[in-house]
């Protein structure tokens, strides 16, 4: 039987920072947690022990492909349970890791598309530096020379500015996504779905499953045969769904468990 590919977003889909846990997990009967990311000797991200067991089982039953907007360096801090992934998608599709190493041919193809189909990163970066107010911006960042993002004080961030940025970016072939304390500006040709299709081409998979919570995951969810999203995040806030996308009611770290149960059940079902 051809392999099944499971391409899943990580942050706020399968793994959760302390801040994300505080927003979505009640104190009463809190589940046991496993730390899966440490940076500068500090624990950063978690999943439940149950989710860790389910992910290990999923990795044994299907080709699990971590799919993230994180840079390669940020992704490599994560220590997921289960078999080491043969493929991973980083930088929102800008890098396809094969056994932990970026595929040079894939990256070159991505760069060619960006040069042809959208405004350059330098123009977007200059606009962000010029229009974002230092009162609520904490950091300006460029990721892998592919896209830009801001770290902001969310409670001070003007909604109107985010809307204006979205309109400005749309006209230049870019997408804006607000996730927690980060505002991403990402080229439209830079997609997780394109990288997933490349993995499908290389492996000959006949079934693709996906999960994610943000606007930057929407193309991935639409490209897969079946997909799931949690009850939190940008997509849930917009009540976004599609015929092959199941909107789950669970929020927070327990949504990660439910997503993994759904994925594992689908992988194991007769085809």
mmCIF file with all atom_site columns, N, CA and C in Angstrom, residues 98-143:
data_model
loop_
_atom_site.group_PDB
_atom_site.id
_atom_site.type_symbol
_atom_site.label_atom_id
_atom_site.label_alt_id
_atom_site.label_comp_id
_atom_site.label_asym_id
_atom_site.label_entity_id
_atom_site.label_seq_id
_atom_site.pdbx_PDB_ins_code
_atom_site.Cartn_x
_atom_site.Cartn_y
_atom_site.Cartn_z
_atom_site.occupancy
_atom_site.B_iso_or_equiv
_atom_site.pdbx_formal_charge
_atom_site.auth_seq_id
_atom_site.auth_comp_id
_atom_site.auth_asym_id
_atom_site.auth_atom_id
_atom_site.pdbx_PDB_model_num
ATOM 1   N N  . UNK A 1 98  ? 15.146 16.979 4.144   1.00 0.00 ? 98  UNK A N  1
ATOM 2   C CA . UNK A 1 98  ? 15.174 15.546 3.865   1.00 0.00 ? 98  UNK A CA 1
ATOM 3   C C  . UNK A 1 98  ? 16.207 14.940 4.806   1.00 0.00 ? 98  UNK A C  1
ATOM 4   N N  . UNK A 1 99  ? 15.745 14.126 5.732   1.00 0.00 ? 99  UNK A N  1
ATOM 5   C CA . UNK A 1 99  ? 16.608 13.587 6.784   1.00 0.00 ? 99  UNK A CA 1
ATOM 6   C C  . UNK A 1 99  ? 17.374 14.714 7.491   1.00 0.00 ? 99  UNK A C  1
ATOM 7   N N  . UNK A 1 100 ? 16.673 15.820 7.733   1.00 0.00 ? 100 UNK A N  1
ATOM 8   C CA . UNK A 1 100 ? 17.223 16.928 8.498   1.00 0.00 ? 100 UNK A CA 1
ATOM 9   C C  . UNK A 1 100 ? 18.023 17.944 7.715   1.00 0.00 ? 100 UNK A C  1
ATOM 10  N N  . UNK A 1 101 ? 18.209 17.731 6.402   1.00 0.00 ? 101 UNK A N  1
ATOM 11  C CA . UNK A 1 101 ? 19.030 18.627 5.585   1.00 0.00 ? 101 UNK A CA 1
ATOM 12  C C  . UNK A 1 101 ? 18.155 19.281 4.519   1.00 0.00 ? 101 UNK A C  1
ATOM 13  N N  . UNK A 1 102 ? 18.320 20.603 4.343   1.00 0.00 ? 102 UNK A N  1
ATOM 14  C CA . UNK A 1 102 ? 17.520 21.321 3.356   1.00 0.00 ? 102 UNK A CA 1
ATOM 15  C C  . UNK A 1 102 ? 17.854 20.859 1.939   1.00 0.00 ? 102 UNK A C  1
ATOM 16  N N  . UNK A 1 103 ? 16.815 20.603 1.145   1.00 0.00 ? 103 UNK A N  1
ATOM 17  C CA . UNK A 1 103 ? 16.975 20.181 -0.239  1.00 0.00 ? 103 UNK A CA 1
ATOM 18  C C  . UNK A 1 103 ? 17.264 21.415 -1.103  1.00 0.00 ? 103 UNK A C  1
ATOM 19  N N  . UNK A 1 104 ? 18.459 21.485 -1.654  1.00 0.00 ? 104 UNK A N  1
ATOM 20  C CA . UNK A 1 104 ? 18.879 22.668 -2.406  1.00 0.00 ? 104 UNK A CA 1
ATOM 21  C C  . UNK A 1 104 ? 18.059 22.915 -3.653  1.00 0.00 ? 104 UNK A C  1
ATOM 22  N N  . UNK A 1 105 ? 17.680 21.878 -4.370  1.00 0.00 ? 105 UNK A N  1
ATOM 23  C CA . UNK A 1 105 ? 16.896 22.049 -5.590  1.00 0.00 ? 105 UNK A CA 1
ATOM 24  C C  . UNK A 1 105 ? 15.530 22.646 -5.268  1.00 0.00 ? 105 UNK A C  1
ATOM 25  N N  . UNK A 1 106 ? 14.899 22.135 -4.208  1.00 0.00 ? 106 UNK A N  1
ATOM 26  C CA . UNK A 1 106 ? 13.591 22.678 -3.828  1.00 0.00 ? 106 UNK A CA 1
ATOM 27  C C  . UNK A 1 106 ? 13.712 24.157 -3.451  1.00 0.00 ? 106 UNK A C  1
ATOM 28  N N  . UNK A 1 107 ? 14.702 24.504 -2.656  1.00 0.00 ? 107 UNK A N  1
ATOM 29  C CA . UNK A 1 107 ? 14.858 25.891 -2.224  1.00 0.00 ? 107 UNK A CA 1
ATOM 30  C C  . UNK A 1 107 ? 15.103 26.807 -3.420  1.00 0.00 ? 107 UNK A C  1
ATOM 31  N N  . UNK A 1 108 ? 15.884 26.359 -4.393  1.00 0.00 ? 108 UNK A N  1
ATOM 32  C CA . UNK A 1 108 ? 16.137 27.166 -5.585  1.00 0.00 ? 108 UNK A CA 1
ATOM 33  C C  . UNK A 1 108 ? 14.847 27.407 -6.367  1.00 0.00 ? 108 UNK A C  1
ATOM 34  N N  . UNK A 1 109 ? 13.990 26.399 -6.446  1.00 0.00 ? 109 UNK A N  1
ATOM 35  C CA . UNK A 1 109 ? 12.708 26.559 -7.139  1.00 0.00 ? 109 UNK A CA 1
ATOM 36  C C  . UNK A 1 109 ? 11.823 27.567 -6.418  1.00 0.00 ? 109 UNK A C  1
ATOM 37  N N  . UNK A 1 110 ? 11.837 27.529 -5.091  1.00 0.00 ? 110 UNK A N  1
ATOM 38  C CA . UNK A 1 110 ? 11.053 28.492 -4.313  1.00 0.00 ? 110 UNK A CA 1
ATOM 39  C C  . UNK A 1 110 ? 11.542 29.914 -4.576  1.00 0.00 ? 110 UNK A C  1
ATOM 40  N N  . UNK A 1 111 ? 12.835 30.133 -4.542  1.00 0.00 ? 111 UNK A N  1
ATOM 41  C CA . UNK A 1 111 ? 13.387 31.465 -4.765  1.00 0.00 ? 111 UNK A CA 1
ATOM 42  C C  . UNK A 1 111 ? 13.025 31.994 -6.151  1.00 0.00 ? 111 UNK A C  1
ATOM 43  N N  . UNK A 1 112 ? 13.031 31.127 -7.143  1.00 0.00 ? 112 UNK A N  1
ATOM 44  C CA . UNK A 1 112 ? 12.669 31.550 -8.503  1.00 0.00 ? 112 UNK A CA 1
ATOM 45  C C  . UNK A 1 112 ? 11.220 32.002 -8.568  1.00 0.00 ? 112 UNK A C  1
ATOM 46  N N  . UNK A 1 113 ? 10.337 31.282 -7.896  1.00 0.00 ? 113 UNK A N  1
ATOM 47  C CA . UNK A 1 113 ? 8.923  31.676 -7.877  1.00 0.00 ? 113 UNK A CA 1
ATOM 48  C C  . UNK A 1 113 ? 8.736  33.023 -7.190  1.00 0.00 ? 113 UNK A C  1
ATOM 49  N N  . UNK A 1 114 ? 9.410  33.230 -6.077  1.00 0.00 ? 114 UNK A N  1
ATOM 50  C CA . UNK A 1 114 ? 9.263  34.494 -5.354  1.00 0.00 ? 114 UNK A CA 1
ATOM 51  C C  . UNK A 1 114 ? 9.746  35.662 -6.204  1.00 0.00 ? 114 UNK A C  1
ATOM 52  N N  . UNK A 1 115 ? 10.837 35.476 -6.930  1.00 0.00 ? 115 UNK A N  1
ATOM 53  C CA . UNK A 1 115 ? 11.375 36.548 -7.766  1.00 0.00 ? 115 UNK A CA 1
ATOM 54  C C  . UNK A 1 115 ? 10.405 36.920 -8.879  1.00 0.00 ? 115 UNK A C  1
ATOM 55  N N  . UNK A 1 116 ? 9.636  35.945 -9.349  1.00 0.00 ? 116 UNK A N  1
ATOM 56  C CA . UNK A 1 116 ? 8.732  36.178 -10.481 1.00 0.00 ? 116 UNK A CA 1
ATOM 57  C C  . UNK A 1 116 ? 7.343  36.659 -10.081 1.00 0.00 ? 116 UNK A C  1
ATOM 58  N N  . UNK A 1 117 ? 6.873  36.312 -8.871  1.00 0.00 ? 117 UNK A N  1
ATOM 59  C CA . UNK A 1 117 ? 5.441  36.419 -8.592  1.00 0.00 ? 117 UNK A CA 1
ATOM 60  C C  . UNK A 1 117 ? 5.039  37.405 -7.502  1.00 0.00 ? 117 UNK A C  1
ATOM 61  N N  . UNK A 1 118 ? 5.979  38.042 -6.806  1.00 0.00 ? 118 UNK A N  1
ATOM 62  C CA . UNK A 1 118 ? 5.569  38.964 -5.741  1.00 0.00 ? 118 UNK A CA 1
ATOM 63  C C  . UNK A 1 118 ? 6.626  40.042 -5.525  1.00 0.00 ? 118 UNK A C  1
ATOM 64  N N  . UNK A 1 119 ? 6.241  41.070 -4.767  1.00 0.00 ? 119 UNK A N  1
ATOM 65  C CA . UNK A 1 119 ? 7.176  42.147 -4.443  1.00 0.00 ? 119 UNK A CA 1
ATOM 66  C C  . UNK A 1 119 ? 8.327  41.604 -3.604  1.00 0.00 ? 119 UNK A C  1
ATOM 67  N N  . UNK A 1 120 ? 9.487  42.249 -3.682  1.00 0.00 ? 120 UNK A N  1
ATOM 68  C CA . UNK A 1 120 ? 10.644 41.736 -2.931  1.00 0.00 ? 120 UNK A CA 1
ATOM 69  C C  . UNK A 1 120 ? 10.500 41.935 -1.425  1.00 0.00 ? 120 UNK A C  1
ATOM 70  N N  . UNK A 1 121 ? 11.188 41.110 -0.692  1.00 0.00 ? 121 UNK A N  1
ATOM 71  C CA . UNK A 1 121 ? 11.185 41.195 0.768   1.00 0.00 ? 121 UNK A CA 1
ATOM 72  C C  . UNK A 1 121 ? 11.640 42.564 1.251   1.00 0.00 ? 121 UNK A C  1
ATOM 73  N N  . UNK A 1 122 ? 12.607 43.162 0.594   1.00 0.00 ? 122 UNK A N  1
ATOM 74  C CA . UNK A 1 122 ? 13.125 44.463 1.029   1.00 0.00 ? 122 UNK A CA 1
ATOM 75  C C  . UNK A 1 122 ? 12.046 45.527 1.065   1.00 0.00 ? 122 UNK A C  1
ATOM 76  N N  . UNK A 1 123 ? 11.106 45.496 0.101   1.00 0.00 ? 123 UNK A N  1
ATOM 77  C CA . UNK A 1 123 ? 10.018 46.474 0.069   1.00 0.00 ? 123 UNK A CA 1
ATOM 78  C C  . UNK A 1 123 ? 9.080  46.278 1.260   1.00 0.00 ? 123 UNK A C  1
ATOM 79  N N  . UNK A 1 124 ? 8.777  45.040 1.575   1.00 0.00 ? 124 UNK A N  1
ATOM 80  C CA . UNK A 1 124 ? 7.888  44.741 2.701   1.00 0.00 ? 124 UNK A CA 1
ATOM 81  C C  . UNK A 1 124 ? 8.570  45.094 4.012   1.00 0.00 ? 124 UNK A C  1
ATOM 82  N N  . UNK A 1 125 ? 9.823  44.751 4.140   1.00 0.00 ? 125 UNK A N  1
ATOM 83  C CA . UNK A 1 125 ? 10.565 45.052 5.364   1.00 0.00 ? 125 UNK A CA 1
ATOM 84  C C  . UNK A 1 125 ? 10.625 46.558 5.602   1.00 0.00 ? 125 UNK A C  1
ATOM 85  N N  . UNK A 1 126 ? 10.871 47.328 4.549   1.00 0.00 ? 126 UNK A N  1
ATOM 86  C CA . UNK A 1 126 ? 10.933 48.786 4.687   1.00 0.00 ? 126 UNK A CA 1
ATOM 87  C C  . UNK A 1 126 ? 9.591  49.354 5.123   1.00 0.00 ? 126 UNK A C  1
ATOM 88  N N  . UNK A 1 127 ? 8.498  48.808 4.588   1.00 0.00 ? 127 UNK A N  1
ATOM 89  C CA . UNK A 1 127 ? 7.166  49.276 4.952   1.00 0.00 ? 127 UNK A CA 1
ATOM 90  C C  . UNK A 1 127 ? 6.877  48.991 6.424   1.00 0.00 ? 127 UNK A C  1
ATOM 91  N N  . UNK A 1 128 ? 7.242  47.818 6.880   1.00 0.00 ? 128 UNK A N  1
ATOM 92  C CA . UNK A 1 128 ? 7.029  47.477 8.287   1.00 0.00 ? 128 UNK A CA 1
ATOM 93  C C  . UNK A 1 128 ? 7.832  48.401 9.210   1.00 0.00 ? 128 UNK A C  1
ATOM 94  N N  . UNK A 1 129 ? 9.068  48.642 8.868   1.00 0.00 ? 129 UNK A N  1
ATOM 95  C CA . UNK A 1 129 ? 9.912  49.514 9.695   1.00 0.00 ? 129 UNK A CA 1
ATOM 96  C C  . UNK A 1 129 ? 9.366  50.935 9.727   1.00 0.00 ? 129 UNK A C  1
ATOM 97  N N  . UNK A 1 130 ? 8.771  51.360 8.627   1.00 0.00 ? 130 UNK A N  1
ATOM 98  C CA . UNK A 1 130 ? 8.297  52.749 8.528   1.00 0.00 ? 130 UNK A CA 1
ATOM 99  C C  . UNK A 1 130 ? 6.941  52.954 9.196   1.00 0.00 ? 130 UNK A C  1
ATOM 100 N N  . UNK A 1 131 ? 6.073  51.956 9.175   1.00 0.00 ? 131 UNK A N  1
ATOM 101 C CA . UNK A 1 131 ? 4.700  52.169 9.636   1.00 0.00 ? 131 UNK A CA 1
ATOM 102 C C  . UNK A 1 131 ? 4.391  51.589 11.011  1.00 0.00 ? 131 UNK A C  1
ATOM 103 N N  . UNK A 1 132 ? 5.156  50.591 11.455  1.00 0.00 ? 132 UNK A N  1
ATOM 104 C CA . UNK A 1 132 ? 4.877  49.975 12.758  1.00 0.00 ? 132 UNK A CA 1
ATOM 105 C C  . UNK A 1 132 ? 5.373  50.875 13.883  1.00 0.00 ? 132 UNK A C  1
ATOM 106 N N  . UNK A 1 133 ? 4.539  51.083 14.874  1.00 0.00 ? 133 UNK A N  1
ATOM 107 C CA . UNK A 1 133 ? 4.836  52.011 15.974  1.00 0.00 ? 133 UNK A CA 1
ATOM 108 C C  . UNK A 1 133 ? 5.700  51.322 17.039  1.00 0.00 ? 133 UNK A C  1
ATOM 109 N N  . UNK A 1 134 ? 6.843  51.915 17.393  1.00 0.00 ? 134 UNK A N  1
ATOM 110 C CA . UNK A 1 134 ? 7.682  51.326 18.451  1.00 0.00 ? 134 UNK A CA 1
ATOM 111 C C  . UNK A 1 134 ? 6.972  51.180 19.789  1.00 0.00 ? 134 UNK A C  1
ATOM 112 N N  . UNK A 1 135 ? 5.849  51.875 19.968  1.00 0.00 ? 135 UNK A N  1
ATOM 113 C CA . UNK A 1 135 ? 5.094  51.757 21.217  1.00 0.00 ? 135 UNK A CA 1
ATOM 114 C C  . UNK A 1 135 ? 4.625  50.318 21.417  1.00 0.00 ? 135 UNK A C  1
ATOM 115 N N  . UNK A 1 136 ? 4.239  49.648 20.331  1.00 0.00 ? 136 UNK A N  1
ATOM 116 C CA . UNK A 1 136 ? 3.737  48.282 20.471  1.00 0.00 ? 136 UNK A CA 1
ATOM 117 C C  . UNK A 1 136 ? 4.570  47.220 19.765  1.00 0.00 ? 136 UNK A C  1
ATOM 118 N N  . UNK A 1 137 ? 5.622  47.622 19.063  1.00 0.00 ? 137 UNK A N  1
ATOM 119 C CA . UNK A 1 137 ? 6.521  46.644 18.435  1.00 0.00 ? 137 UNK A CA 1
ATOM 120 C C  . UNK A 1 137 ? 7.683  46.349 19.363  1.00 0.00 ? 137 UNK A C  1
ATOM 121 N N  . UNK A 1 138 ? 7.948  45.088 19.585  1.00 0.00 ? 138 UNK A N  1
ATOM 122 C CA . UNK A 1 138 ? 9.080  44.685 20.419  1.00 0.00 ? 138 UNK A CA 1
ATOM 123 C C  . UNK A 1 138 ? 10.256 44.196 19.592  1.00 0.00 ? 138 UNK A C  1
ATOM 124 N N  . UNK A 1 139 ? 9.989  43.554 18.461  1.00 0.00 ? 139 UNK A N  1
ATOM 125 C CA . UNK A 1 139 ? 11.077 43.046 17.633  1.00 0.00 ? 139 UNK A CA 1
ATOM 126 C C  . UNK A 1 139 ? 10.679 43.065 16.166  1.00 0.00 ? 139 UNK A C  1
ATOM 127 N N  . UNK A 1 140 ? 11.629 43.393 15.297  1.00 0.00 ? 140 UNK A N  1
ATOM 128 C CA . UNK A 1 140 ? 11.502 43.210 13.849  1.00 0.00 ? 140 UNK A CA 1
ATOM 129 C C  . UNK A 1 140 ? 12.381 42.022 13.468  1.00 0.00 ? 140 UNK A C  1
ATOM 130 N N  . UNK A 1 141 ? 11.837 41.088 12.705  1.00 0.00 ? 141 UNK A N  1
ATOM 131 C CA . UNK A 1 141 ? 12.615 39.910 12.344  1.00 0.00 ? 141 UNK A CA 1
ATOM 132 C C  . UNK A 1 141 ? 12.430 39.569 10.855  1.00 0.00 ? 141 UNK A C  1
ATOM 133 N N  . UNK A 1 142 ? 13.493 39.047 10.254  1.00 0.00 ? 142 UNK A N  1
ATOM 134 C CA . UNK A 1 142 ? 13.440 38.467 8.912   1.00 0.00 ? 142 UNK A CA 1
ATOM 135 C C  . UNK A 1 142 ? 13.801 36.996 9.049   1.00 0.00 ? 142 UNK A C  1
ATOM 136 N N  . UNK A 1 143 ? 12.994 36.124 8.466   1.00 0.00 ? 143 UNK A N  1
ATOM 137 C CA . UNK A 1 143 ? 13.171 34.680 8.615   1.00 0.00 ? 143 UNK A CA 1
ATOM 138 C C  . UNK A 1 143 ? 13.709 34.064 7.332   1.00 0.00 ? 143 UNK A C  1
#
